[in-house]
PDB file of C-alpha atoms and ligand atoms in Angstrom:
ATOM      1  CA  MET A   2       0.000   0.000   0.000  1.00  0.00           C
ATOM      2  CA  GLY A   3       1.444   3.408  -0.950  1.00  0.00           C
ATOM      3  CA  ASP A   4       1.653   5.979   1.825  1.00  0.00           C
ATOM      4  CA  TYR A   5      -0.802   8.238  -0.016  1.00  0.00           C
ATOM      5  CA  PHE A   6      -3.654   5.905   0.841  1.00  0.00           C
ATOM      6  CA  ARG A   7      -2.868   5.807   4.516  1.00  0.00           C
ATOM      7  CA  VAL A   8      -5.235   7.562   6.894  1.00  0.00           C
ATOM      8  CA  ALA A   9      -4.118   9.476   9.986  1.00  0.00           C
ATOM      9  CA  LEU A  10      -6.207  10.571  12.968  1.00  0.00           C
ATOM     10  CA  VAL A  11      -4.762  13.439  15.017  1.00  0.00           C
ATOM     11  CA  THR A  12      -6.551  14.237  18.274  1.00  0.00           C
ATOM     12  CA  GLY A  13      -6.709  17.834  19.484  1.00  0.00           C
ATOM     13  CA  ALA A  14      -5.837  19.097  16.011  1.00  0.00           C
ATOM     14  CA  SER A  15      -7.787  22.366  16.030  1.00  0.00           C
ATOM     15  CA  ARG A  16      -4.744  24.404  17.118  1.00  0.00           C
ATOM     16  CA  GLY A  17      -1.258  24.322  18.599  1.00  0.00           C
ATOM     17  CA  ILE A  18       0.895  21.220  18.250  1.00  0.00           C
ATOM     18  CA  GLY A  19      -1.955  19.026  16.920  1.00  0.00           C
ATOM     19  CA  ALA A  20      -2.694  21.480  14.086  1.00  0.00           C
ATOM     20  CA  ALA A  21       0.989  21.511  13.073  1.00  0.00           C
ATOM     21  CA  ILE A  22       1.106  17.688  13.127  1.00  0.00           C
ATOM     22  CA  ALA A  23      -2.074  17.381  11.024  1.00  0.00           C
ATOM     23  CA  CYS A  24      -0.770  19.880   8.430  1.00  0.00           C
ATOM     24  CA  ASP A  25       2.597  18.123   8.199  1.00  0.00           C
ATOM     25  CA  LEU A  26       0.990  14.689   7.759  1.00  0.00           C
ATOM     26  CA  ALA A  27      -1.298  16.137   5.060  1.00  0.00           C
ATOM     27  CA  LEU A  28       1.782  17.537   3.289  1.00  0.00           C
ATOM     28  CA  LYS A  29       3.348  14.065   3.434  1.00  0.00           C
ATOM     29  CA  GLY A  30       0.317  12.784   1.499  1.00  0.00           C
ATOM     30  CA  TYR A  31      -1.783  11.131   4.194  1.00  0.00           C
ATOM     31  CA  ALA A  32      -5.539  11.614   4.403  1.00  0.00           C
ATOM     32  CA  VAL A  33      -5.993  13.306   7.777  1.00  0.00           C
ATOM     33  CA  ALA A  34      -8.880  13.365  10.261  1.00  0.00           C
ATOM     34  CA  LEU A  35      -8.589  16.373  12.580  1.00  0.00           C
ATOM     35  CA  ASN A  36     -10.272  15.784  15.922  1.00  0.00           C
ATOM     36  CA  TYR A  37     -11.460  18.618  18.152  1.00  0.00           C
ATOM     37  CA  LYS A  38     -13.656  18.856  21.220  1.00  0.00           C
ATOM     38  CA  LYS A  39     -15.030  22.417  21.152  1.00  0.00           C
ATOM     39  CA  SER A  40     -13.080  24.441  18.573  1.00  0.00           C
ATOM     40  CA  ARG A  41     -15.139  23.547  15.502  1.00  0.00           C
ATOM     41  CA  GLU A  42     -14.392  26.689  13.483  1.00  0.00           C
ATOM     42  CA  PRO A  43     -10.576  26.558  13.642  1.00  0.00           C
ATOM     43  CA  ALA A  44     -10.643  22.811  12.917  1.00  0.00           C
ATOM     44  CA  CYS A  45     -12.927  23.318   9.879  1.00  0.00           C
ATOM     45  CA  ASN A  46     -10.783  26.216   8.621  1.00  0.00           C
ATOM     46  CA  LEU A  47      -7.693  23.996   8.722  1.00  0.00           C
ATOM     47  CA  VAL A  48      -9.556  21.208   6.922  1.00  0.00           C
ATOM     48  CA  ASP A  49     -10.656  23.680   4.205  1.00  0.00           C
ATOM     49  CA  ALA A  50      -7.078  24.912   3.791  1.00  0.00           C
ATOM     50  CA  ILE A  51      -5.700  21.346   3.472  1.00  0.00           C
ATOM     51  CA  ASN A  52      -8.408  20.333   0.971  1.00  0.00           C
ATOM     52  CA  ALA A  53      -7.927  23.557  -1.043  1.00  0.00           C
ATOM     53  CA  SER A  54      -4.237  22.754  -1.443  1.00  0.00           C
ATOM     54  CA  GLY A  55      -4.906  19.292  -2.849  1.00  0.00           C
ATOM     55  CA  GLY A  56      -4.886  17.253   0.379  1.00  0.00           C
ATOM     56  CA  ARG A  57      -7.634  15.125   1.915  1.00  0.00           C
ATOM     57  CA  ALA A  58      -8.883  16.158   5.350  1.00  0.00           C
ATOM     58  CA  LEU A  59     -11.925  15.834   7.554  1.00  0.00           C
ATOM     59  CA  ALA A  60     -12.904  17.454  10.882  1.00  0.00           C
ATOM     60  CA  VAL A  61     -14.288  15.076  13.529  1.00  0.00           C
ATOM     61  CA  GLN A  62     -15.721  16.115  16.883  1.00  0.00           C
ATOM     62  CA  ALA A  63     -15.285  13.969  20.001  1.00  0.00           C
ATOM     63  CA  ASP A  64     -14.195  14.257  23.596  1.00  0.00           C
ATOM     64  CA  VAL A  65     -11.294  11.773  23.704  1.00  0.00           C
ATOM     65  CA  GLY A  66     -12.118  11.033  27.330  1.00  0.00           C
ATOM     66  CA  ASP A  67     -15.504   9.602  26.330  1.00  0.00           C
ATOM     67  CA  SER A  68     -15.211   6.104  24.840  1.00  0.00           C
ATOM     68  CA  SER A  69     -18.594   6.158  23.086  1.00  0.00           C
ATOM     69  CA  GLU A  70     -17.826   9.504  21.382  1.00  0.00           C
ATOM     70  CA  VAL A  71     -14.436   8.096  20.348  1.00  0.00           C
ATOM     71  CA  GLY A  72     -16.126   4.976  18.920  1.00  0.00           C
ATOM     72  CA  GLU A  73     -18.513   7.120  16.848  1.00  0.00           C
ATOM     73  CA  MET A  74     -15.643   9.305  15.641  1.00  0.00           C
ATOM     74  CA  VAL A  75     -13.587   6.326  14.460  1.00  0.00           C
ATOM     75  CA  GLY A  76     -16.697   4.890  12.760  1.00  0.00           C
ATOM     76  CA  GLU A  77     -17.174   8.165  10.848  1.00  0.00           C
ATOM     77  CA  ILE A  78     -13.523   8.191   9.719  1.00  0.00           C
ATOM     78  CA  GLU A  79     -13.845   4.563   8.584  1.00  0.00           C
ATOM     79  CA  LYS A  80     -16.897   5.449   6.489  1.00  0.00           C
ATOM     80  CA  ARG A  81     -15.309   8.518   4.874  1.00  0.00           C
ATOM     81  CA  PHE A  82     -11.637   7.550   4.482  1.00  0.00           C
ATOM     82  CA  GLY A  83     -11.234   3.960   5.699  1.00  0.00           C
ATOM     83  CA  GLY A  84      -9.922   3.027   9.146  1.00  0.00           C
ATOM     84  CA  PRO A  85      -7.046   5.047  10.610  1.00  0.00           C
ATOM     85  CA  ASP A  86      -3.613   3.514   9.953  1.00  0.00           C
ATOM     86  CA  ILE A  87      -1.906   6.196  12.026  1.00  0.00           C
ATOM     87  CA  LEU A  88      -3.094   7.578  15.360  1.00  0.00           C
ATOM     88  CA  VAL A  89      -1.514  10.620  16.958  1.00  0.00           C
ATOM     89  CA  ASN A  90      -2.731  11.016  20.541  1.00  0.00           C
ATOM     90  CA  ASN A  91      -2.137  14.725  20.998  1.00  0.00           C
ATOM     91  CA  ALA A  92      -5.211  16.124  22.815  1.00  0.00           C
ATOM     92  CA  GLY A  93      -4.247  17.433  26.230  1.00  0.00           C
ATOM     93  CA  ILE A  94      -5.188  19.926  28.917  1.00  0.00           C
ATOM     94  CA  VAL A  95      -3.667  21.428  32.044  1.00  0.00           C
ATOM     95  CA  ARG A  96      -5.394  22.254  35.345  1.00  0.00           C
ATOM     96  CA  ASP A  97      -2.451  23.471  37.414  1.00  0.00           C
ATOM     97  CA  SER A  98      -2.262  23.901  41.188  1.00  0.00           C
ATOM     98  CA  LEU A  99      -0.303  22.622  44.145  1.00  0.00           C
ATOM     99  CA  VAL A 100      -1.526  19.200  45.295  1.00  0.00           C
ATOM    100  CA  GLN A 101      -2.804  20.612  48.596  1.00  0.00           C
ATOM    101  CA  ASN A 102      -5.134  22.946  46.667  1.00  0.00           C
ATOM    102  CA  MET A 103      -5.955  20.624  43.773  1.00  0.00           C
ATOM    103  CA  ALA A 104      -9.667  19.975  43.286  1.00  0.00           C
ATOM    104  CA  GLU A 105     -10.631  16.360  42.668  1.00  0.00           C
ATOM    105  CA  GLU A 106     -12.227  17.360  39.358  1.00  0.00           C
ATOM    106  CA  ASP A 107      -8.937  18.931  38.208  1.00  0.00           C
ATOM    107  CA  TRP A 108      -7.235  15.583  38.818  1.00  0.00           C
ATOM    108  CA  ASP A 109     -10.042  13.657  37.066  1.00  0.00           C
ATOM    109  CA  GLU A 110     -10.275  15.994  34.053  1.00  0.00           C
ATOM    110  CA  VAL A 111      -6.530  15.892  33.397  1.00  0.00           C
ATOM    111  CA  MET A 112      -6.432  12.095  33.761  1.00  0.00           C
ATOM    112  CA  GLY A 113      -9.593  11.729  31.647  1.00  0.00           C
ATOM    113  CA  THR A 114      -8.257  13.684  28.676  1.00  0.00           C
ATOM    114  CA  ASN A 115      -4.494  13.123  28.867  1.00  0.00           C
ATOM    115  CA  LEU A 116      -4.383   9.454  29.899  1.00  0.00           C
ATOM    116  CA  LYS A 117      -7.797   7.810  29.463  1.00  0.00           C
ATOM    117  CA  GLY A 118      -8.078   9.642  26.119  1.00  0.00           C
ATOM    118  CA  VAL A 119      -4.926   7.841  24.936  1.00  0.00           C
ATOM    119  CA  PHE A 120      -6.373   4.479  26.045  1.00  0.00           C
ATOM    120  CA  ASN A 121      -9.785   5.174  24.423  1.00  0.00           C
ATOM    121  CA  CYS A 122      -8.372   6.248  21.053  1.00  0.00           C
ATOM    122  CA  SER A 123      -5.696   3.542  20.917  1.00  0.00           C
ATOM    123  CA  LYS A 124      -8.241   0.811  21.695  1.00  0.00           C
ATOM    124  CA  ALA A 125     -10.671   2.151  19.089  1.00  0.00           C
ATOM    125  CA  VAL A 126      -8.188   1.926  16.188  1.00  0.00           C
ATOM    126  CA  LEU A 127      -6.645  -1.467  17.010  1.00  0.00           C
ATOM    127  CA  LYS A 128      -9.056  -3.663  15.095  1.00  0.00           C
ATOM    128  CA  THR A 129      -8.355  -1.976  11.747  1.00  0.00           C
ATOM    129  CA  MET A 130      -4.610  -1.831  12.333  1.00  0.00           C
ATOM    130  CA  LYS A 131      -4.457  -5.518  13.286  1.00  0.00           C
ATOM    131  CA  ARG A 132      -6.485  -6.458  10.208  1.00  0.00           C
ATOM    132  CA  LYS A 133      -4.067  -4.525   7.970  1.00  0.00           C
ATOM    133  CA  ARG A 134      -1.093  -5.819   9.966  1.00  0.00           C
ATOM    134  CA  TRP A 135       0.338  -2.287   9.935  1.00  0.00           C
ATOM    135  CA  GLY A 136      -0.104   0.701  12.169  1.00  0.00           C
ATOM    136  CA  ARG A 137       1.582   3.618  13.916  1.00  0.00           C
ATOM    137  CA  ILE A 138       0.483   4.968  17.285  1.00  0.00           C
ATOM    138  CA  ILE A 139       2.311   8.062  18.490  1.00  0.00           C
ATOM    139  CA  SER A 140       1.363   9.752  21.746  1.00  0.00           C
ATOM    140  CA  ILE A 141       2.410  13.207  22.863  1.00  0.00           C
ATOM    141  CA  SER A 142       3.696  13.139  26.432  1.00  0.00           C
ATOM    142  CA  SER A 143       5.874  15.886  27.935  1.00  0.00           C
ATOM    143  CA  ILE A 144       9.259  16.288  29.588  1.00  0.00           C
ATOM    144  CA  VAL A 145       7.137  17.083  32.674  1.00  0.00           C
ATOM    145  CA  GLY A 146       6.102  13.407  32.695  1.00  0.00           C
ATOM    146  CA  GLN A 147       9.776  12.483  33.193  1.00  0.00           C
ATOM    147  CA  GLN A 148      10.955  15.297  35.447  1.00  0.00           C
ATOM    148  CA  GLY A 149       7.859  16.309  37.437  1.00  0.00           C
ATOM    149  CA  ARG A 150       6.954  19.961  37.995  1.00  0.00           C
ATOM    150  CA  LYS A 151       5.673  21.887  40.973  1.00  0.00           C
ATOM    151  CA  GLY A 152       2.003  22.756  40.422  1.00  0.00           C
ATOM    152  CA  GLN A 153       1.555  20.091  37.720  1.00  0.00           C
ATOM    153  CA  ALA A 154       1.339  16.804  39.664  1.00  0.00           C
ATOM    154  CA  ASN A 155      -1.847  15.740  37.847  1.00  0.00           C
ATOM    155  CA  TYR A 156      -0.382  16.579  34.412  1.00  0.00           C
ATOM    156  CA  ALA A 157       2.997  14.964  35.234  1.00  0.00           C
ATOM    157  CA  ALA A 158       1.295  11.773  36.454  1.00  0.00           C
ATOM    158  CA  ALA A 159      -0.885  11.558  33.331  1.00  0.00           C
ATOM    159  CA  LYS A 160       2.069  12.170  30.992  1.00  0.00           C
ATOM    160  CA  ALA A 161       4.199   9.565  32.820  1.00  0.00           C
ATOM    161  CA  GLY A 162       1.237   7.195  32.477  1.00  0.00           C
ATOM    162  CA  VAL A 163       1.237   7.767  28.711  1.00  0.00           C
ATOM    163  CA  ILE A 164       4.847   6.552  28.584  1.00  0.00           C
ATOM    164  CA  ALA A 165       4.181   3.377  30.609  1.00  0.00           C
ATOM    165  CA  PHE A 166       0.978   2.675  28.650  1.00  0.00           C
ATOM    166  CA  SER A 167       2.794   3.065  25.314  1.00  0.00           C
ATOM    167  CA  LYS A 168       5.702   0.803  26.291  1.00  0.00           C
ATOM    168  CA  SER A 169       3.195  -1.907  27.285  1.00  0.00           C
ATOM    169  CA  LEU A 170       1.050  -1.466  24.157  1.00  0.00           C
ATOM    170  CA  ALA A 171       4.176  -1.620  21.968  1.00  0.00           C
ATOM    171  CA  LEU A 172       4.858  -5.132  23.314  1.00  0.00           C
ATOM    172  CA  GLU A 173       1.237  -6.219  22.805  1.00  0.00           C
ATOM    173  CA  LEU A 174       1.071  -4.995  19.197  1.00  0.00           C
ATOM    174  CA  ALA A 175       4.510  -5.943  17.887  1.00  0.00           C
ATOM    175  CA  PRO A 176       3.254  -9.250  16.366  1.00  0.00           C
ATOM    176  CA  TRP A 177       1.058  -7.191  13.973  1.00  0.00           C
ATOM    177  CA  GLN A 178       3.893  -4.824  12.907  1.00  0.00           C
ATOM    178  CA  ILE A 179       2.142  -1.973  14.715  1.00  0.00           C
ATOM    179  CA  THR A 180       4.629   0.409  16.343  1.00  0.00           C
ATOM    180  CA  VAL A 181       3.832   2.508  19.410  1.00  0.00           C
ATOM    181  CA  ASN A 182       6.028   5.447  20.412  1.00  0.00           C
ATOM    182  CA  VAL A 183       6.006   8.599  22.506  1.00  0.00           C
ATOM    183  CA  VAL A 184       7.131  12.122  21.674  1.00  0.00           C
ATOM    184  CA  ALA A 185       7.851  14.288  24.715  1.00  0.00           C
ATOM    185  CA  PRO A 186       8.160  17.997  23.931  1.00  0.00           C
ATOM    186  CA  GLY A 187       9.726  20.654  26.093  1.00  0.00           C
ATOM    187  CA  PHE A 188       8.242  24.146  26.498  1.00  0.00           C
ATOM    188  CA  THR A 189       6.352  24.965  23.294  1.00  0.00           C
ATOM    189  CA  GLU A 190       4.677  28.178  22.169  1.00  0.00           C
ATOM    190  CA  THR A 191       0.898  27.405  21.987  1.00  0.00           C
ATOM    191  CA  GLY A 192      -2.387  28.382  23.616  1.00  0.00           C
ATOM    192  CA  MET A 193      -1.560  25.961  26.459  1.00  0.00           C
ATOM    193  CA  THR A 194       1.441  28.059  27.485  1.00  0.00           C
ATOM    194  CA  GLY A 195       0.011  31.414  26.343  1.00  0.00           C
ATOM    195  CA  GLY A 196      -1.532  32.170  29.740  1.00  0.00           C
ATOM    196  CA  LEU A 197       1.816  32.415  31.571  1.00  0.00           C
ATOM    197  CA  THR A 198       2.861  35.746  33.085  1.00  0.00           C
ATOM    198  CA  GLU A 199       5.854  37.462  31.447  1.00  0.00           C
ATOM    199  CA  ARG A 200       7.857  36.738  34.614  1.00  0.00           C
ATOM    200  CA  ALA A 201       7.050  33.023  34.577  1.00  0.00           C
ATOM    201  CA  ARG A 202       7.816  32.847  30.858  1.00  0.00           C
ATOM    202  CA  ALA A 203      11.165  34.620  31.285  1.00  0.00           C
ATOM    203  CA  GLY A 204      12.019  32.227  34.140  1.00  0.00           C
ATOM    204  CA  ILE A 205      11.320  29.193  31.935  1.00  0.00           C
ATOM    205  CA  LEU A 206      13.266  30.579  28.943  1.00  0.00           C
ATOM    206  CA  ASP A 207      16.185  31.338  31.218  1.00  0.00           C
ATOM    207  CA  ARG A 208      16.536  27.616  31.999  1.00  0.00           C
ATOM    208  CA  ILE A 209      16.391  26.543  28.322  1.00  0.00           C
ATOM    209  CA  PRO A 210      19.861  26.218  26.719  1.00  0.00           C
ATOM    210  CA  LEU A 211      18.635  27.364  23.276  1.00  0.00           C
ATOM    211  CA  ARG A 212      16.926  30.377  24.962  1.00  0.00           C
ATOM    212  CA  ARG A 213      13.702  29.923  23.016  1.00  0.00           C
ATOM    213  CA  ALA A 214      10.521  27.896  23.085  1.00  0.00           C
ATOM    214  CA  CYS A 215      10.051  24.901  20.804  1.00  0.00           C
ATOM    215  CA  ARG A 216       7.927  25.519  17.697  1.00  0.00           C
ATOM    216  CA  PRO A 217       4.970  23.169  17.003  1.00  0.00           C
ATOM    217  CA  GLU A 218       6.476  22.416  13.557  1.00  0.00           C
ATOM    218  CA  GLU A 219       9.576  20.995  15.252  1.00  0.00           C
ATOM    219  CA  ILE A 220       7.410  18.437  17.066  1.00  0.00           C
ATOM    220  CA  ALA A 221       5.463  17.675  13.887  1.00  0.00           C
ATOM    221  CA  GLY A 222       8.727  16.763  12.130  1.00  0.00           C
ATOM    222  CA  MET A 223       9.491  14.082  14.728  1.00  0.00           C
ATOM    223  CA  VAL A 224       5.955  12.688  14.544  1.00  0.00           C
ATOM    224  CA  SER A 225       6.066  12.525  10.741  1.00  0.00           C
ATOM    225  CA  TYR A 226       9.385  10.672  10.883  1.00  0.00           C
ATOM    226  CA  LEU A 227       7.869   8.076  13.223  1.00  0.00           C
ATOM    227  CA  THR A 228       5.063   7.425  10.700  1.00  0.00           C
ATOM    228  CA  SER A 229       7.559   6.776   7.909  1.00  0.00           C
ATOM    229  CA  LYS A 230       8.772   3.505   6.427  1.00  0.00           C
ATOM    230  CA  GLU A 231      12.289   4.277   7.718  1.00  0.00           C
ATOM    231  CA  ALA A 232      10.978   4.239  11.322  1.00  0.00           C
ATOM    232  CA  GLY A 233       9.500   0.745  11.034  1.00  0.00           C
ATOM    233  CA  TYR A 234      11.976  -0.795  13.522  1.00  0.00           C
ATOM    234  CA  ILE A 235      11.342   1.792  16.254  1.00  0.00           C
ATOM    235  CA  SER A 236       8.764   0.837  18.865  1.00  0.00           C
ATOM    236  CA  GLY A 237       8.255   1.340  22.604  1.00  0.00           C
ATOM    237  CA  GLN A 238      10.579   4.372  22.559  1.00  0.00           C
ATOM    238  CA  VAL A 239      10.352   7.911  23.940  1.00  0.00           C
ATOM    239  CA  PHE A 240      11.722  10.843  21.902  1.00  0.00           C
ATOM    240  CA  ASN A 241      12.260  14.134  23.687  1.00  0.00           C
ATOM    241  CA  VAL A 242      11.959  17.210  21.491  1.00  0.00           C
ATOM    242  CA  ASP A 243      13.987  19.304  23.880  1.00  0.00           C
ATOM    243  CA  CYS A 244      17.464  20.796  24.208  1.00  0.00           C
ATOM    244  CA  ARG A 245      18.386  19.876  27.783  1.00  0.00           C
ATOM    245  CA  ALA A 246      20.600  16.907  28.643  1.00  0.00           C
ATOM    246  CA  VAL A 247      18.751  14.353  30.797  1.00  0.00           C
TER     247      VAL A 247
HETATM  248  P1  NAP B   2      -3.432  23.562  23.068  1.00  0.00           P
HETATM  249  O1  NAP B   2      -2.892  24.623  22.192  1.00  0.00           O
HETATM  250  O2  NAP B   2      -4.104  23.931  24.344  1.00  0.00           O
HETATM  251  O3  NAP B   2      -4.391  22.628  22.210  1.00  0.00           O
HETATM  252  C1  NAP B   2      -5.015  21.521  22.814  1.00  0.00           C
HETATM  253  C2  NAP B   2      -5.837  20.771  21.788  1.00  0.00           C
HETATM  254  O4  NAP B   2      -6.436  19.653  22.441  1.00  0.00           O
HETATM  255  C3  NAP B   2      -6.960  21.599  21.198  1.00  0.00           C
HETATM  256  O5  NAP B   2      -7.087  21.273  19.834  1.00  0.00           O
HETATM  257  C4  NAP B   2      -8.185  21.119  21.982  1.00  0.00           C
HETATM  258  O6  NAP B   2      -9.385  21.210  21.208  1.00  0.00           O
HETATM  259  C5  NAP B   2      -7.842  19.656  22.180  1.00  0.00           C
HETATM  260  N1  NAP B   2      -8.545  19.034  23.305  1.00  0.00           N
HETATM  261  C6  NAP B   2      -8.523  19.365  24.616  1.00  0.00           C
HETATM  262  N2  NAP B   2      -9.288  18.525  25.320  1.00  0.00           N
HETATM  263  C7  NAP B   2      -9.817  17.636  24.420  1.00  0.00           C
HETATM  264  C8  NAP B   2     -10.676  16.513  24.529  1.00  0.00           C
HETATM  265  N3  NAP B   2     -11.162  16.119  25.719  1.00  0.00           N
HETATM  266  N4  NAP B   2     -10.992  15.838  23.407  1.00  0.00           N
HETATM  267  C9  NAP B   2     -10.509  16.208  22.193  1.00  0.00           C
HETATM  268  N5  NAP B   2      -9.691  17.263  22.031  1.00  0.00           N
HETATM  269  C10 NAP B   2      -9.354  17.966  23.136  1.00  0.00           C
HETATM  270  O7  NAP B   2      -2.272  22.548  23.517  1.00  0.00           O
HETATM  271  P2  NAP B   2      -0.834  22.225  22.877  1.00  0.00           P
HETATM  272  O8  NAP B   2       0.167  23.034  23.596  1.00  0.00           O
HETATM  273  O9  NAP B   2      -0.905  22.249  21.397  1.00  0.00           O
HETATM  274  O10 NAP B   2      -0.634  20.721  23.414  1.00  0.00           O
HETATM  275  C11 NAP B   2      -0.807  19.577  22.595  1.00  0.00           C
HETATM  276  C12 NAP B   2      -0.223  18.380  23.329  1.00  0.00           C
HETATM  277  O11 NAP B   2       1.156  18.595  23.575  1.00  0.00           O
HETATM  278  C13 NAP B   2      -0.857  18.126  24.696  1.00  0.00           C
HETATM  279  O12 NAP B   2      -0.973  16.755  24.931  1.00  0.00           O
HETATM  280  C14 NAP B   2       0.136  18.754  25.642  1.00  0.00           C
HETATM  281  O13 NAP B   2       0.055  18.191  26.929  1.00  0.00           O
HETATM  282  C15 NAP B   2       1.433  18.420  24.958  1.00  0.00           C
HETATM  283  N6  NAP B   2       2.565  19.266  25.331  1.00  0.00           N
HETATM  284  C16 NAP B   2       2.503  20.613  25.209  1.00  0.00           C
HETATM  285  C17 NAP B   2       3.608  21.388  25.600  1.00  0.00           C
HETATM  286  C18 NAP B   2       3.605  22.889  25.506  1.00  0.00           C
HETATM  287  O14 NAP B   2       4.528  23.513  26.054  1.00  0.00           O
HETATM  288  N7  NAP B   2       2.645  23.520  24.830  1.00  0.00           N
HETATM  289  C19 NAP B   2       4.753  20.753  26.091  1.00  0.00           C
HETATM  290  C20 NAP B   2       4.773  19.369  26.185  1.00  0.00           C
HETATM  291  C21 NAP B   2       3.680  18.634  25.803  1.00  0.00           C
HETATM  292  P3  NAP B   2     -10.676  22.073  21.654  1.00  0.00           P
HETATM  293  O15 NAP B   2     -10.255  23.503  21.677  1.00  0.00           O
HETATM  294  O16 NAP B   2     -11.676  21.759  20.632  1.00  0.00           O
HETATM  295  O17 NAP B   2     -11.014  21.576  23.053  1.00  0.00           O
END
């Protein structure tokens, strides 16, 4: 099967890192389904732009934390494009506070989207991938999932969970030539980090050797590589898109 006929689902693709990943995969020739939860207009605008430039794209609404919505979304993609061959678990949220002040719902929401969302979407695409005996699952974690960060215990725990989940799933799916990997970005300029105060931002940049934030396109490049034929022997691995030694 030529790569052109492969179908990719990118969750949380209405903006930020997910939008950059979806655009890059479309440029590589994949048909792309762009998932969003609330941001319908930006997702549809991106889809229009991809289709206008000769690509094949579709916007699909679903809360990744809700397994029945995820099931319906995957069913719709199957009907329109065929089952996803590539899944990029990118959707994520933050609800930051110190543990002593953290509301139970802030813990549950972050786990529901960032960790259960990865489980829901991965499970929903397995049947098609196993049937085709080919597949790529790439999940976006964070360096925070490896290092921890004050005020982000819920987010760090969910992102560490994504790594452990992916390493386990990689072992389960290897017999079907389905690879499962993790990309862990450092501080990246998006809406997620846009709410920081100038002081907090300057403090973060001060600790980054390259003295700048990562660009979403730089994460998209790593994800695209992991979908490629050349990356077929890479599974169960974590790739940091960061400039600090660990
Ligand atoms: P962002 O700009 O806030 O975008 C988040 C995306 O996720 C949006 O498209 C949003 O869509 C979608 N989303 C949120 N909850 C969802 C749900 N329940 N179901 C489906 N879609 C949902 O965030 P970003 O910075 O691009 O982050 C993307 C990923 O990279 C996340 O997993 C994040 O944790 C990770 N990451 C980010 C950074 C960083 O510094 N920015 C660093 C490391 C890792 P709607 O607007 O429609 O809800």
